[in-house]
PDB file of C-alpha atoms in Angstrom:
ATOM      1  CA  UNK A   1      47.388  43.902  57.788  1.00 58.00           C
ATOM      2  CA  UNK A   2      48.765  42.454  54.851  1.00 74.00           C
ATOM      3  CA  UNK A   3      47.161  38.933  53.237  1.00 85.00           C
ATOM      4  CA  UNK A   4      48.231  35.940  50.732  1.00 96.00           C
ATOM      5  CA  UNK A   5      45.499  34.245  49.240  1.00 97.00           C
ATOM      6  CA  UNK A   6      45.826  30.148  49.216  1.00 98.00           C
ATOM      7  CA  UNK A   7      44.079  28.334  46.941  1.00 98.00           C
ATOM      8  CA  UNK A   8      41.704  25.036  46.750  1.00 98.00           C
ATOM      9  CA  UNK A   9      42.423  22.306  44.612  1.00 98.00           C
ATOM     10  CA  UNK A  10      41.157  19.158  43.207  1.00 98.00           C
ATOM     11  CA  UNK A  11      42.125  15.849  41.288  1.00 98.00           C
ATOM     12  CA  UNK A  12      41.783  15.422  38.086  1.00 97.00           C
ATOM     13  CA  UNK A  13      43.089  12.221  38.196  1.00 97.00           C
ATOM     14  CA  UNK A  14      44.044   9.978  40.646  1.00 97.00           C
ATOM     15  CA  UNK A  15      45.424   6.177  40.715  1.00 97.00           C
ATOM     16  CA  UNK A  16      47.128   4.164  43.189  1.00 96.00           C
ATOM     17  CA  UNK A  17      50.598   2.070  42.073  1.00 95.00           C
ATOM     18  CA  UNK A  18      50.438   0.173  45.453  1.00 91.00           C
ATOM     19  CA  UNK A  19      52.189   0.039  49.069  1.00 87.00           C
ATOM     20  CA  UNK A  20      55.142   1.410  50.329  1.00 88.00           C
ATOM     21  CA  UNK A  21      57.922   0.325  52.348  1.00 88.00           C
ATOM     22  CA  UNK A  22      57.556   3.608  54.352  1.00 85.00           C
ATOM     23  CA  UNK A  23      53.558   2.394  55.334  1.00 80.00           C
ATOM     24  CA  UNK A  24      52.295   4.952  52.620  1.00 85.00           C
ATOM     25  CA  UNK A  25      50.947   4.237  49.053  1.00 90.00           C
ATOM     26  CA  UNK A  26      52.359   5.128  45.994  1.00 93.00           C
ATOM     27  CA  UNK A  27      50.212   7.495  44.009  1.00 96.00           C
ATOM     28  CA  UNK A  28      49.951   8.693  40.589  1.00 97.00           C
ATOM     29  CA  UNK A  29      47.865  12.073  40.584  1.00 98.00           C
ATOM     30  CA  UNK A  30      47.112  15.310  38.685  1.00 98.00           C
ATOM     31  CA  UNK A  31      46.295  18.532  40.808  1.00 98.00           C
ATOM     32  CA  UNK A  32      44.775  21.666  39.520  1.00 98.00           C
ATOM     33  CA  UNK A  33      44.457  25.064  41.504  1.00 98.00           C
ATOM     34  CA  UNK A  34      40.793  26.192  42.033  1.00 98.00           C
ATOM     35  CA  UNK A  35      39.871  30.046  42.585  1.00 97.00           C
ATOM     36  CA  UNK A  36      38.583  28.867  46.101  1.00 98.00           C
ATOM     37  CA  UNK A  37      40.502  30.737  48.465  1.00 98.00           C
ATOM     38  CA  UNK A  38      41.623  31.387  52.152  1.00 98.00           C
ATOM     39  CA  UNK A  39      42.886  34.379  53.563  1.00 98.00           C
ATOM     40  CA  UNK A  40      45.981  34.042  55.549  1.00 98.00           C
ATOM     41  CA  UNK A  41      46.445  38.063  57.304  1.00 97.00           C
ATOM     42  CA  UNK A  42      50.055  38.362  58.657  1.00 96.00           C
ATOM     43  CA  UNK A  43      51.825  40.808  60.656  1.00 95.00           C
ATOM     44  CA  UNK A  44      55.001  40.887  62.701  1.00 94.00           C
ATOM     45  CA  UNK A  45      54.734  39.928  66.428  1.00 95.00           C
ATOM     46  CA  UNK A  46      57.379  38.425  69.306  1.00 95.00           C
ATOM     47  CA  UNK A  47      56.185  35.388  69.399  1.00 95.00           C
ATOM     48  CA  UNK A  48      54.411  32.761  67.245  1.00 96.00           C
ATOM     49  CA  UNK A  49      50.279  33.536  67.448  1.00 96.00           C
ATOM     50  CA  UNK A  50      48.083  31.797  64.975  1.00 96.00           C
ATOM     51  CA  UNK A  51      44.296  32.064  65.067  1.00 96.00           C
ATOM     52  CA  UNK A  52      41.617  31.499  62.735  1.00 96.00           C
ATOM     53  CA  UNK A  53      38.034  32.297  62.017  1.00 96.00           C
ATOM     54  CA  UNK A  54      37.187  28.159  62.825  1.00 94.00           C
ATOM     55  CA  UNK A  55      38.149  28.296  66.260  1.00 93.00           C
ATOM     56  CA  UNK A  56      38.619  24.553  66.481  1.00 90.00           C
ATOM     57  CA  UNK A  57      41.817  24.493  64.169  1.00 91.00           C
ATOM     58  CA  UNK A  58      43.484  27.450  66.932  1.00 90.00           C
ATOM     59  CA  UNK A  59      45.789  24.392  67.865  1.00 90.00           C
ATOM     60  CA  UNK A  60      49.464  23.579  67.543  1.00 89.00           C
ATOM     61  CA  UNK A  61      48.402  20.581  64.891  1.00 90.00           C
ATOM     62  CA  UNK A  62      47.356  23.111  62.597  1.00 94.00           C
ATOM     63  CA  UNK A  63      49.740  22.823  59.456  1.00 97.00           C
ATOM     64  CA  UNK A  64      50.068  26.572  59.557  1.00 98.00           C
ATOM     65  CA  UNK A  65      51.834  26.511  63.005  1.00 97.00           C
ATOM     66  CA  UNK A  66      53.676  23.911  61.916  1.00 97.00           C
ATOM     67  CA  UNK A  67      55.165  25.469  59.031  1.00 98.00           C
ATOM     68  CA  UNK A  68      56.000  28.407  61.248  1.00 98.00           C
ATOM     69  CA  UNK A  69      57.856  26.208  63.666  1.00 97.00           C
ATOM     70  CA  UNK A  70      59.579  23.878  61.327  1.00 97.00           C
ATOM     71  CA  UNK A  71      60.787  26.936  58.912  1.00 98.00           C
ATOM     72  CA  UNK A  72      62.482  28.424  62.119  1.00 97.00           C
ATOM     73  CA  UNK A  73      64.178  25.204  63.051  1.00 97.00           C
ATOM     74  CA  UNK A  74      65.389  25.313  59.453  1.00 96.00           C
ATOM     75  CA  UNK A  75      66.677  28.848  59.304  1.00 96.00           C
ATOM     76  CA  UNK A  76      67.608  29.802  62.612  1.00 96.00           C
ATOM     77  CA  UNK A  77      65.238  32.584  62.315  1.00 95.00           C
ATOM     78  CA  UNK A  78      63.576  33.539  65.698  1.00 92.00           C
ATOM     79  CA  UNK A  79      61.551  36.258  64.228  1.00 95.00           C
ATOM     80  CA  UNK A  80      57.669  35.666  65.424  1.00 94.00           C
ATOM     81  CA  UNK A  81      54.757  36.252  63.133  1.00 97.00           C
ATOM     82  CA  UNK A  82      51.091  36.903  63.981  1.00 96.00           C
ATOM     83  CA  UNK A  83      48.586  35.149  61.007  1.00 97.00           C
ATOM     84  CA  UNK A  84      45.156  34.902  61.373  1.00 97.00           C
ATOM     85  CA  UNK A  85      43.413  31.850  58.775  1.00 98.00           C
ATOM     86  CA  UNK A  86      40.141  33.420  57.532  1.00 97.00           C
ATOM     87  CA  UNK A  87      38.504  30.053  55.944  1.00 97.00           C
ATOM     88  CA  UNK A  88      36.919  30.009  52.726  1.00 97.00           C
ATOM     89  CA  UNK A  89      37.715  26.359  51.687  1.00 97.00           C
ATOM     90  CA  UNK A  90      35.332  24.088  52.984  1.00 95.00           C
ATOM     91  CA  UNK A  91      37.368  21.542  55.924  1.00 94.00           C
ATOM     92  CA  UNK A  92      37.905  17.936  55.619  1.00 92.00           C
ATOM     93  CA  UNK A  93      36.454  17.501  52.368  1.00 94.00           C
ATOM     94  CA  UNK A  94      40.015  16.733  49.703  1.00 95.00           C
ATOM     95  CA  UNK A  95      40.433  20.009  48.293  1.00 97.00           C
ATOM     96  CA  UNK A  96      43.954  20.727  50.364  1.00 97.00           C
ATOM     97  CA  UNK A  97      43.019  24.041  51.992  1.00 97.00           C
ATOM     98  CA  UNK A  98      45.034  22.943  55.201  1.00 97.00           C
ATOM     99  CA  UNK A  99      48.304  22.225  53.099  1.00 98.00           C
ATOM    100  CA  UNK A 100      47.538  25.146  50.768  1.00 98.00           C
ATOM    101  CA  UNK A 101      47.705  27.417  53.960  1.00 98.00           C
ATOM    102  CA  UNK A 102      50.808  25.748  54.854  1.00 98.00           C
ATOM    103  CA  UNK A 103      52.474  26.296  51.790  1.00 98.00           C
ATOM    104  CA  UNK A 104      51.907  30.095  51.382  1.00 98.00           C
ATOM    105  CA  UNK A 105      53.312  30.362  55.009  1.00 98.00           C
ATOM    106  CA  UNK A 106      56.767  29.007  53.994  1.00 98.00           C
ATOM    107  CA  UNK A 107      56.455  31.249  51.138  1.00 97.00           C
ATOM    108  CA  UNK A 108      55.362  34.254  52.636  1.00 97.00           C
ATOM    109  CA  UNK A 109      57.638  33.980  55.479  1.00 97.00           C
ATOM    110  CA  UNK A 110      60.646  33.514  53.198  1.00 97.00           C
ATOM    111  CA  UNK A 111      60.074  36.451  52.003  1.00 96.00           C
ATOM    112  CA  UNK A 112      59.286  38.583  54.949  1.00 95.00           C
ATOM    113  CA  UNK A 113      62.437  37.653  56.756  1.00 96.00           C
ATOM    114  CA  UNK A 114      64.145  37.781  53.783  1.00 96.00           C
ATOM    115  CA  UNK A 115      65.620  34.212  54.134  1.00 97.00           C
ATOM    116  CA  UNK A 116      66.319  33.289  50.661  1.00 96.00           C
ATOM    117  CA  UNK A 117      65.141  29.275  50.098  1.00 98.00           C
ATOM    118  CA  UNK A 118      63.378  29.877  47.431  1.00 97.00           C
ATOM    119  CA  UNK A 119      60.564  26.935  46.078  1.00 97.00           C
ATOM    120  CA  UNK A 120      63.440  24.326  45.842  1.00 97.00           C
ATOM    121  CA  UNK A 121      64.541  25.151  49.490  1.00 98.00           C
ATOM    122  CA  UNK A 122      61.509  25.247  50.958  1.00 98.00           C
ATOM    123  CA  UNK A 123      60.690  21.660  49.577  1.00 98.00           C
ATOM    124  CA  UNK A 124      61.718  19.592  51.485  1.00 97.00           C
ATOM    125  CA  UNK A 125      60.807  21.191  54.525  1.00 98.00           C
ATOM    126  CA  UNK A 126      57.132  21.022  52.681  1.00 98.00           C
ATOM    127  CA  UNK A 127      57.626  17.606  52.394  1.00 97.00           C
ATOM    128  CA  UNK A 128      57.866  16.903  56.100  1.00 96.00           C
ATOM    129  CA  UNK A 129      54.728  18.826  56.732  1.00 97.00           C
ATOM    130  CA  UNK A 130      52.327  16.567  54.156  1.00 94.00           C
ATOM    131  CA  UNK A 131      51.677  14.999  50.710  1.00 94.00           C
ATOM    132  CA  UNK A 132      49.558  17.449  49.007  1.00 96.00           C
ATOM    133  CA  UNK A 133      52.021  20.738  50.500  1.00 98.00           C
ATOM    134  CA  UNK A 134      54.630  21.047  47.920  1.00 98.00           C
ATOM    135  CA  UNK A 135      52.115  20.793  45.084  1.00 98.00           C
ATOM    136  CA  UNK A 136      50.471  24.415  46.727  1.00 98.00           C
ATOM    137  CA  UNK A 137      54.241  26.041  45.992  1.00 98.00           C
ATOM    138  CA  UNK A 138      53.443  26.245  42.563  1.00 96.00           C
ATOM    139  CA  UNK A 139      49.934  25.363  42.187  1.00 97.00           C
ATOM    140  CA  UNK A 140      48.083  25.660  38.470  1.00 97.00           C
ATOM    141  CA  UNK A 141      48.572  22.019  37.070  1.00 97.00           C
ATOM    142  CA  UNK A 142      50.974  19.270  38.204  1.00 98.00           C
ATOM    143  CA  UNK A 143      51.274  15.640  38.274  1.00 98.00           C
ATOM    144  CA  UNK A 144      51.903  14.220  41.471  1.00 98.00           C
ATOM    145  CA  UNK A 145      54.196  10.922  42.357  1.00 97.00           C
ATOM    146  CA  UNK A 146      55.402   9.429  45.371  1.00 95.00           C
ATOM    147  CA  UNK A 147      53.052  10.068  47.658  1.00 93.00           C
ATOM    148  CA  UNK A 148      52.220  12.723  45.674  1.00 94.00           C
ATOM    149  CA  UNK A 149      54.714  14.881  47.600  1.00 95.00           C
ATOM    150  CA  UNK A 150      57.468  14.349  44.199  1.00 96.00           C
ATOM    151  CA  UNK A 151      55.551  17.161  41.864  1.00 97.00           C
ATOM    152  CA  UNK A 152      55.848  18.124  38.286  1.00 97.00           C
ATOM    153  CA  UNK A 153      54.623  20.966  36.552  1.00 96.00           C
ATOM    154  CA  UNK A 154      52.477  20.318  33.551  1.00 97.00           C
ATOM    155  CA  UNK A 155      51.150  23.079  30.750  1.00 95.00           C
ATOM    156  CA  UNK A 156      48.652  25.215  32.377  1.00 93.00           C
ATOM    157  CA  UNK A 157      44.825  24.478  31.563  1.00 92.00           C
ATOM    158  CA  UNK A 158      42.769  27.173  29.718  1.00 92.00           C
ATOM    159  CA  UNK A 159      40.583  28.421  32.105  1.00 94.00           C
ATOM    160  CA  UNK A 160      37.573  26.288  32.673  1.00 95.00           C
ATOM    161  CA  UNK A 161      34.670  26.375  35.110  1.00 97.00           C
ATOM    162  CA  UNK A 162      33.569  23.739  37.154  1.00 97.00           C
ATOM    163  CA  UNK A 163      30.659  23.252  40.290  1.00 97.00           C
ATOM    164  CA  UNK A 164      32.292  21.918  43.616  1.00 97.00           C
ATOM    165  CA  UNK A 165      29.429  20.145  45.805  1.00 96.00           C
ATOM    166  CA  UNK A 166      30.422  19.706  49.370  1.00 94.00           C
ATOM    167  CA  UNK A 167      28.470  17.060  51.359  1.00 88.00           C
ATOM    168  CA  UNK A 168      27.325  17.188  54.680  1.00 84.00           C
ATOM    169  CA  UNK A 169      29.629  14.570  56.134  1.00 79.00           C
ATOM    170  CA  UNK A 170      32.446  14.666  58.537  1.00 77.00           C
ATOM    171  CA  UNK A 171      34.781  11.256  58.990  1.00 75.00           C
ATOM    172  CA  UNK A 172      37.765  11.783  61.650  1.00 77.00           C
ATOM    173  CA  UNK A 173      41.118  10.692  60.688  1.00 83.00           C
ATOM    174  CA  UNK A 174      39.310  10.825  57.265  1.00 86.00           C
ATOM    175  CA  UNK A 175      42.791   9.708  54.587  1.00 86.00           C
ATOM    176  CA  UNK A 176      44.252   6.755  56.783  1.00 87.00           C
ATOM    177  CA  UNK A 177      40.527   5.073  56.859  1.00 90.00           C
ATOM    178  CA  UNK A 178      40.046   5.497  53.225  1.00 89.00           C
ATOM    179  CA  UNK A 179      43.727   4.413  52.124  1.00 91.00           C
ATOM    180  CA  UNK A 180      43.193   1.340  54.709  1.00 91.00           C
ATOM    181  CA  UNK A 181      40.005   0.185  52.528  1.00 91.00           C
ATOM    182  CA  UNK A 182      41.959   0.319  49.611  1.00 92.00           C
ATOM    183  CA  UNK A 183      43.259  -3.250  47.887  1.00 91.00           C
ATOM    184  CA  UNK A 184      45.384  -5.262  45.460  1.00 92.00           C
ATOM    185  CA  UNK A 185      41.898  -4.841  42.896  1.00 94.00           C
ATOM    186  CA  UNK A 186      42.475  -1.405  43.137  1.00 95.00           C
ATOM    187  CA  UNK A 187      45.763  -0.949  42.107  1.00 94.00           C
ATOM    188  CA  UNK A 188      46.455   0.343  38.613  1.00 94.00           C
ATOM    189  CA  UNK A 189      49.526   1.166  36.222  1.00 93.00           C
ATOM    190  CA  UNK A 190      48.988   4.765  35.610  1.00 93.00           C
ATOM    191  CA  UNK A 191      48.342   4.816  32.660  1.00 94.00           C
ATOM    192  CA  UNK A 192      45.291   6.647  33.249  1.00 95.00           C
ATOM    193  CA  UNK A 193      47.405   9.449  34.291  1.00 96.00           C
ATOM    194  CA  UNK A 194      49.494   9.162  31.559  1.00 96.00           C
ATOM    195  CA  UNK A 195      47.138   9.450  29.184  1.00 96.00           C
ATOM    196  CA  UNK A 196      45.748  12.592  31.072  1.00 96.00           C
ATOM    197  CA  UNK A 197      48.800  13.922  30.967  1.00 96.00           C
ATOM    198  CA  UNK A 198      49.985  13.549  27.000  1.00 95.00           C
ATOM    199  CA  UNK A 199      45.814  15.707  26.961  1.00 94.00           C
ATOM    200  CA  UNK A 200      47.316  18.326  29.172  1.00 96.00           C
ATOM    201  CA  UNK A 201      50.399  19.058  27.652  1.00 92.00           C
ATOM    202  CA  UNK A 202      48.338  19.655  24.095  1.00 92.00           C
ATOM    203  CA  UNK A 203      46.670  22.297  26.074  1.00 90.00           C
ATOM    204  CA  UNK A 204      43.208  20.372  26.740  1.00 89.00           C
ATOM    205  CA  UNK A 205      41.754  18.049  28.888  1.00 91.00           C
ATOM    206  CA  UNK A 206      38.626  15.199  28.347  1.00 87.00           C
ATOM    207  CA  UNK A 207      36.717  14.441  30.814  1.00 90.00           C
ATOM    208  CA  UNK A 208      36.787  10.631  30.388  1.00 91.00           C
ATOM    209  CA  UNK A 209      40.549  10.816  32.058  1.00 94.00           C
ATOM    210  CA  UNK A 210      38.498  12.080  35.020  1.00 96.00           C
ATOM    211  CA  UNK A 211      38.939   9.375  37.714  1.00 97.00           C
ATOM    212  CA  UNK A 212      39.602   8.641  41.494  1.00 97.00           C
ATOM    213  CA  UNK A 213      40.085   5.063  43.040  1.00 96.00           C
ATOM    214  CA  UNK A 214      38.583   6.237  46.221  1.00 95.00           C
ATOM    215  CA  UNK A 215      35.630   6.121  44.268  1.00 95.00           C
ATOM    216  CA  UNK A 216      35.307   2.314  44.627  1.00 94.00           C
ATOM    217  CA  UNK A 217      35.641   2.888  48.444  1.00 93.00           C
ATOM    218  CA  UNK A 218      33.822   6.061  49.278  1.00 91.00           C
ATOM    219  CA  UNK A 219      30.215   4.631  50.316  1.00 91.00           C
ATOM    220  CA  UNK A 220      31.864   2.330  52.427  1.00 90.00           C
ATOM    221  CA  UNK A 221      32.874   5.535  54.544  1.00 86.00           C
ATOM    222  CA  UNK A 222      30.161   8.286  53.860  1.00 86.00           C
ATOM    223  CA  UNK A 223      26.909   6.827  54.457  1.00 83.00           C
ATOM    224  CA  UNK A 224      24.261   8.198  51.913  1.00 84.00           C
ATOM    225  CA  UNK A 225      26.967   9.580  49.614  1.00 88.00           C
ATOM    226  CA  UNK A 226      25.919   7.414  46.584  1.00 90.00           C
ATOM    227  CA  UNK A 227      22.355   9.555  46.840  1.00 89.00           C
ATOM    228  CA  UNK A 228      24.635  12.912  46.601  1.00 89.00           C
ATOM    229  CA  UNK A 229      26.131  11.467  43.092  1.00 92.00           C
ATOM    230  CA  UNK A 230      22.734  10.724  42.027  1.00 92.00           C
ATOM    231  CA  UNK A 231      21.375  14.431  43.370  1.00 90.00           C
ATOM    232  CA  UNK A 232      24.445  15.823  41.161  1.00 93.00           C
ATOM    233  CA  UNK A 233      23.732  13.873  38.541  1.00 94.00           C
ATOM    234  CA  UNK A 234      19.623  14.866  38.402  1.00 91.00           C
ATOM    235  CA  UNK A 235      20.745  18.123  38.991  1.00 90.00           C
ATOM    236  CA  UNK A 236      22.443  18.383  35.295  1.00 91.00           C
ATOM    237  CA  UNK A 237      26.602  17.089  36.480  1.00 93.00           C
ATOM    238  CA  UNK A 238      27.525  15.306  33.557  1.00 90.00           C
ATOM    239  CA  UNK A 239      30.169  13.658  35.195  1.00 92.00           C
ATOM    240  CA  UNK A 240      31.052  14.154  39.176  1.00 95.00           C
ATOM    241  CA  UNK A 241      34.459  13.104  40.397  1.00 97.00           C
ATOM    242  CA  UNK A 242      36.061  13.064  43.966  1.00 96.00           C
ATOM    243  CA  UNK A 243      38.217  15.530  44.747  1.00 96.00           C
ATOM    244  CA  UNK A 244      41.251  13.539  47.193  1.00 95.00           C
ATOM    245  CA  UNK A 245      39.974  11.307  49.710  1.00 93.00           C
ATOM    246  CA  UNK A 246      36.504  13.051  49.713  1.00 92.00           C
ATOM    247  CA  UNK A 247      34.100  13.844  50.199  1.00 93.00           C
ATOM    248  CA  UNK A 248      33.574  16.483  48.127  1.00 95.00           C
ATOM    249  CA  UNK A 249      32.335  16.272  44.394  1.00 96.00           C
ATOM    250  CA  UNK A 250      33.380  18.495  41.186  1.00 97.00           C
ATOM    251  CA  UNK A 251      31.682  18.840  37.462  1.00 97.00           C
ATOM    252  CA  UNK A 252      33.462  20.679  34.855  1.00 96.00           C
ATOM    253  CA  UNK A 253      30.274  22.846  33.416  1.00 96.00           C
ATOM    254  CA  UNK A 254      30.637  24.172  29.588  1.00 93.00           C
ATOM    255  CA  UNK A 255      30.215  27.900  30.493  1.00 95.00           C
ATOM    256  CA  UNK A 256      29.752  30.107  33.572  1.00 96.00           C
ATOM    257  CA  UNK A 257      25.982  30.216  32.355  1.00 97.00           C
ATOM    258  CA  UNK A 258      25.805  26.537  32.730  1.00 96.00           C
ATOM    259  CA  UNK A 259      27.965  26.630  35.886  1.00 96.00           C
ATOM    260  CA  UNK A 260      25.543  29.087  37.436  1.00 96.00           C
ATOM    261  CA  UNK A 261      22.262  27.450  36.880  1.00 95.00           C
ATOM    262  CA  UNK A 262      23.609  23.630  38.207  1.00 96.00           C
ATOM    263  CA  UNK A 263      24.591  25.666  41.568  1.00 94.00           C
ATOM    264  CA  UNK A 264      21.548  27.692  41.976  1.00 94.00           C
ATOM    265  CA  UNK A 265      19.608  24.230  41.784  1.00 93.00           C
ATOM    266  CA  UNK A 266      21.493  22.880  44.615  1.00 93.00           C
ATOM    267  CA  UNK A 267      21.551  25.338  46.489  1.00 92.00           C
ATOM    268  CA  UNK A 268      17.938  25.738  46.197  1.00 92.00           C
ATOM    269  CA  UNK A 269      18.571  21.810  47.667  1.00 88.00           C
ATOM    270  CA  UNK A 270      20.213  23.193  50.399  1.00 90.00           C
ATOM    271  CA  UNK A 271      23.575  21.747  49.155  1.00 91.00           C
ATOM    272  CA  UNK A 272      26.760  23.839  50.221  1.00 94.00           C
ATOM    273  CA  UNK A 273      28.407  24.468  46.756  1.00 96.00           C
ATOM    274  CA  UNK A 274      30.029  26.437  44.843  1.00 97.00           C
ATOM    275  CA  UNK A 275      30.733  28.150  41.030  1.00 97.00           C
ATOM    276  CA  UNK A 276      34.676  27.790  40.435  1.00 96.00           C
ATOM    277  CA  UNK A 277      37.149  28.093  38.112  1.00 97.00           C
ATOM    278  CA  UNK A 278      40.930  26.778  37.754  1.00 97.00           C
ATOM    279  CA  UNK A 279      43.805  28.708  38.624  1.00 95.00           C
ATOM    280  CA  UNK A 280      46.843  29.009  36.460  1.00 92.00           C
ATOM    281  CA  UNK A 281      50.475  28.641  38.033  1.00 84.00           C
ATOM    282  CA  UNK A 282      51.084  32.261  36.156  1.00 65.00           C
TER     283      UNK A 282
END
């Protein structure tokens, strides 16, 4: 059975500009592709059939089923497809692996029925499906506007490795109750990002543009999280960041030597994390 990989990602940066007429916020963000993967196995069937190795996201809310469904409304296609989501990125914890799925779907399936959108045609169907979606198109690095949904690519990233920590902490309807603790004090100019970005398109990035305004909220939501920083931090992070809405936690690391000794330690904590490094859109 043939397979796409879709990969994680995380925030470099990430700033809110305010409200929006529409009930969302306006965002100013900068996404990079992680080498932390599902496996999406497709093969051609007569209907629409999607299962997954978390047997609790086997529903028709499942962003992969509705990426089938919206890309034959689209098209016209009534081809059916068979996929079965073997989950390697952690759930609910901001590093996209539902909309990551989504978006090799639409891409996979474009080509497979030979339907010929493309990236730009498949857009704004992404679009409909969530904010994070048409960033996974492309992946590597991007700044993200809008809602985040309005994406731009930036100059790939050298490689670099980094430790993703994944707390033990589950929050239904996890982004509208952190965006609904957010405030006027919160809001910022972007300039953050901007800055970020004038780094990235040298071909480096600094670690002091490393920021997320749900940090201000988080412990409000995740009870004990603050003692997770502080774990990371004792643990040898120089400097942990949310990734999305949360909860989980990344630290660049100089090396893979580095890398590999921070997540042995937690581990040996009994913290689920893991040794990563970005992805390049090439």
């Amino acid at each position: 059975m043939p397979y796409v990989s879709a990969c994680a990602k995380v925030n470099l940066t990430l700033e809110l500009l305010g409200a929006r007429p529409d009930g969302y916020h306006e965002i100013r963000t900068i996404f990079q592709s992680i080498d932390l993967k599902d496996q999406l196995y497709l093969e051609p069937a007569p209907s629409v059939n999607v299962t997954c190795s978390v047997r609790e996201l086997e529903n028709e809310e499942n962003l992969v089923y509705r990426a089938i469904c919206r890309l034959q409304e689209k098209s016209g296609c009534d081809r059916g497809i068979k996929v079965f989501i073997e989950k390697g990125i952690p759930i609910g914890m901001g590093l996209g692996g539902g909309s990551s799925d989504a978006a090799q779907t639409l891409l996979t399936l474009d080509r497979l029925w030979g339907l010929g959108f493309g990236i730009d045609g498949l857009l704004p169907i992404a679009m409909e499906l969530g904010s994070d979606v048409p960033f996974f198109l492309q992946g590597g690095t991007a700044l993200g506007e809008g809602r985040g949904d309005q994406v731009t690519q930036l100059r790939s990233l050298p490689i670099m490795w980094l430790v993703v920590l994944c707390p033990p902490i589950e929050l239904s309807r996890k982004t509208f109750r952190m965006y609904s603790l957010l405030t006027d004090q919160h809001i910022s100019d972007g300039s953050l990002v901007d800055e970020a970005v004038e780094c990235i398109n040298k071909g480096w990035f600094n670690n002091k543009y490393l920021y997320n305004v749900f940090e201000h909220v988080v412990s409000q939501e995740y009870k004990g999280f603050d003692d997770m920083v502080e774990a990371f931090v004792q643990a040898g992070a120089e400097r942990p960041c949310l990734s999305g809405s949360g909860p989980a936690l990344f630290s660049f690391v100089k090396d893979k030597t580095a890398g590999e000794v921070l997540c042995e330690y937690l581990q040996e904590k009994g913290f689920l994390s893991y040794l990563i490094k970005t992805v390049t859109r090439e």
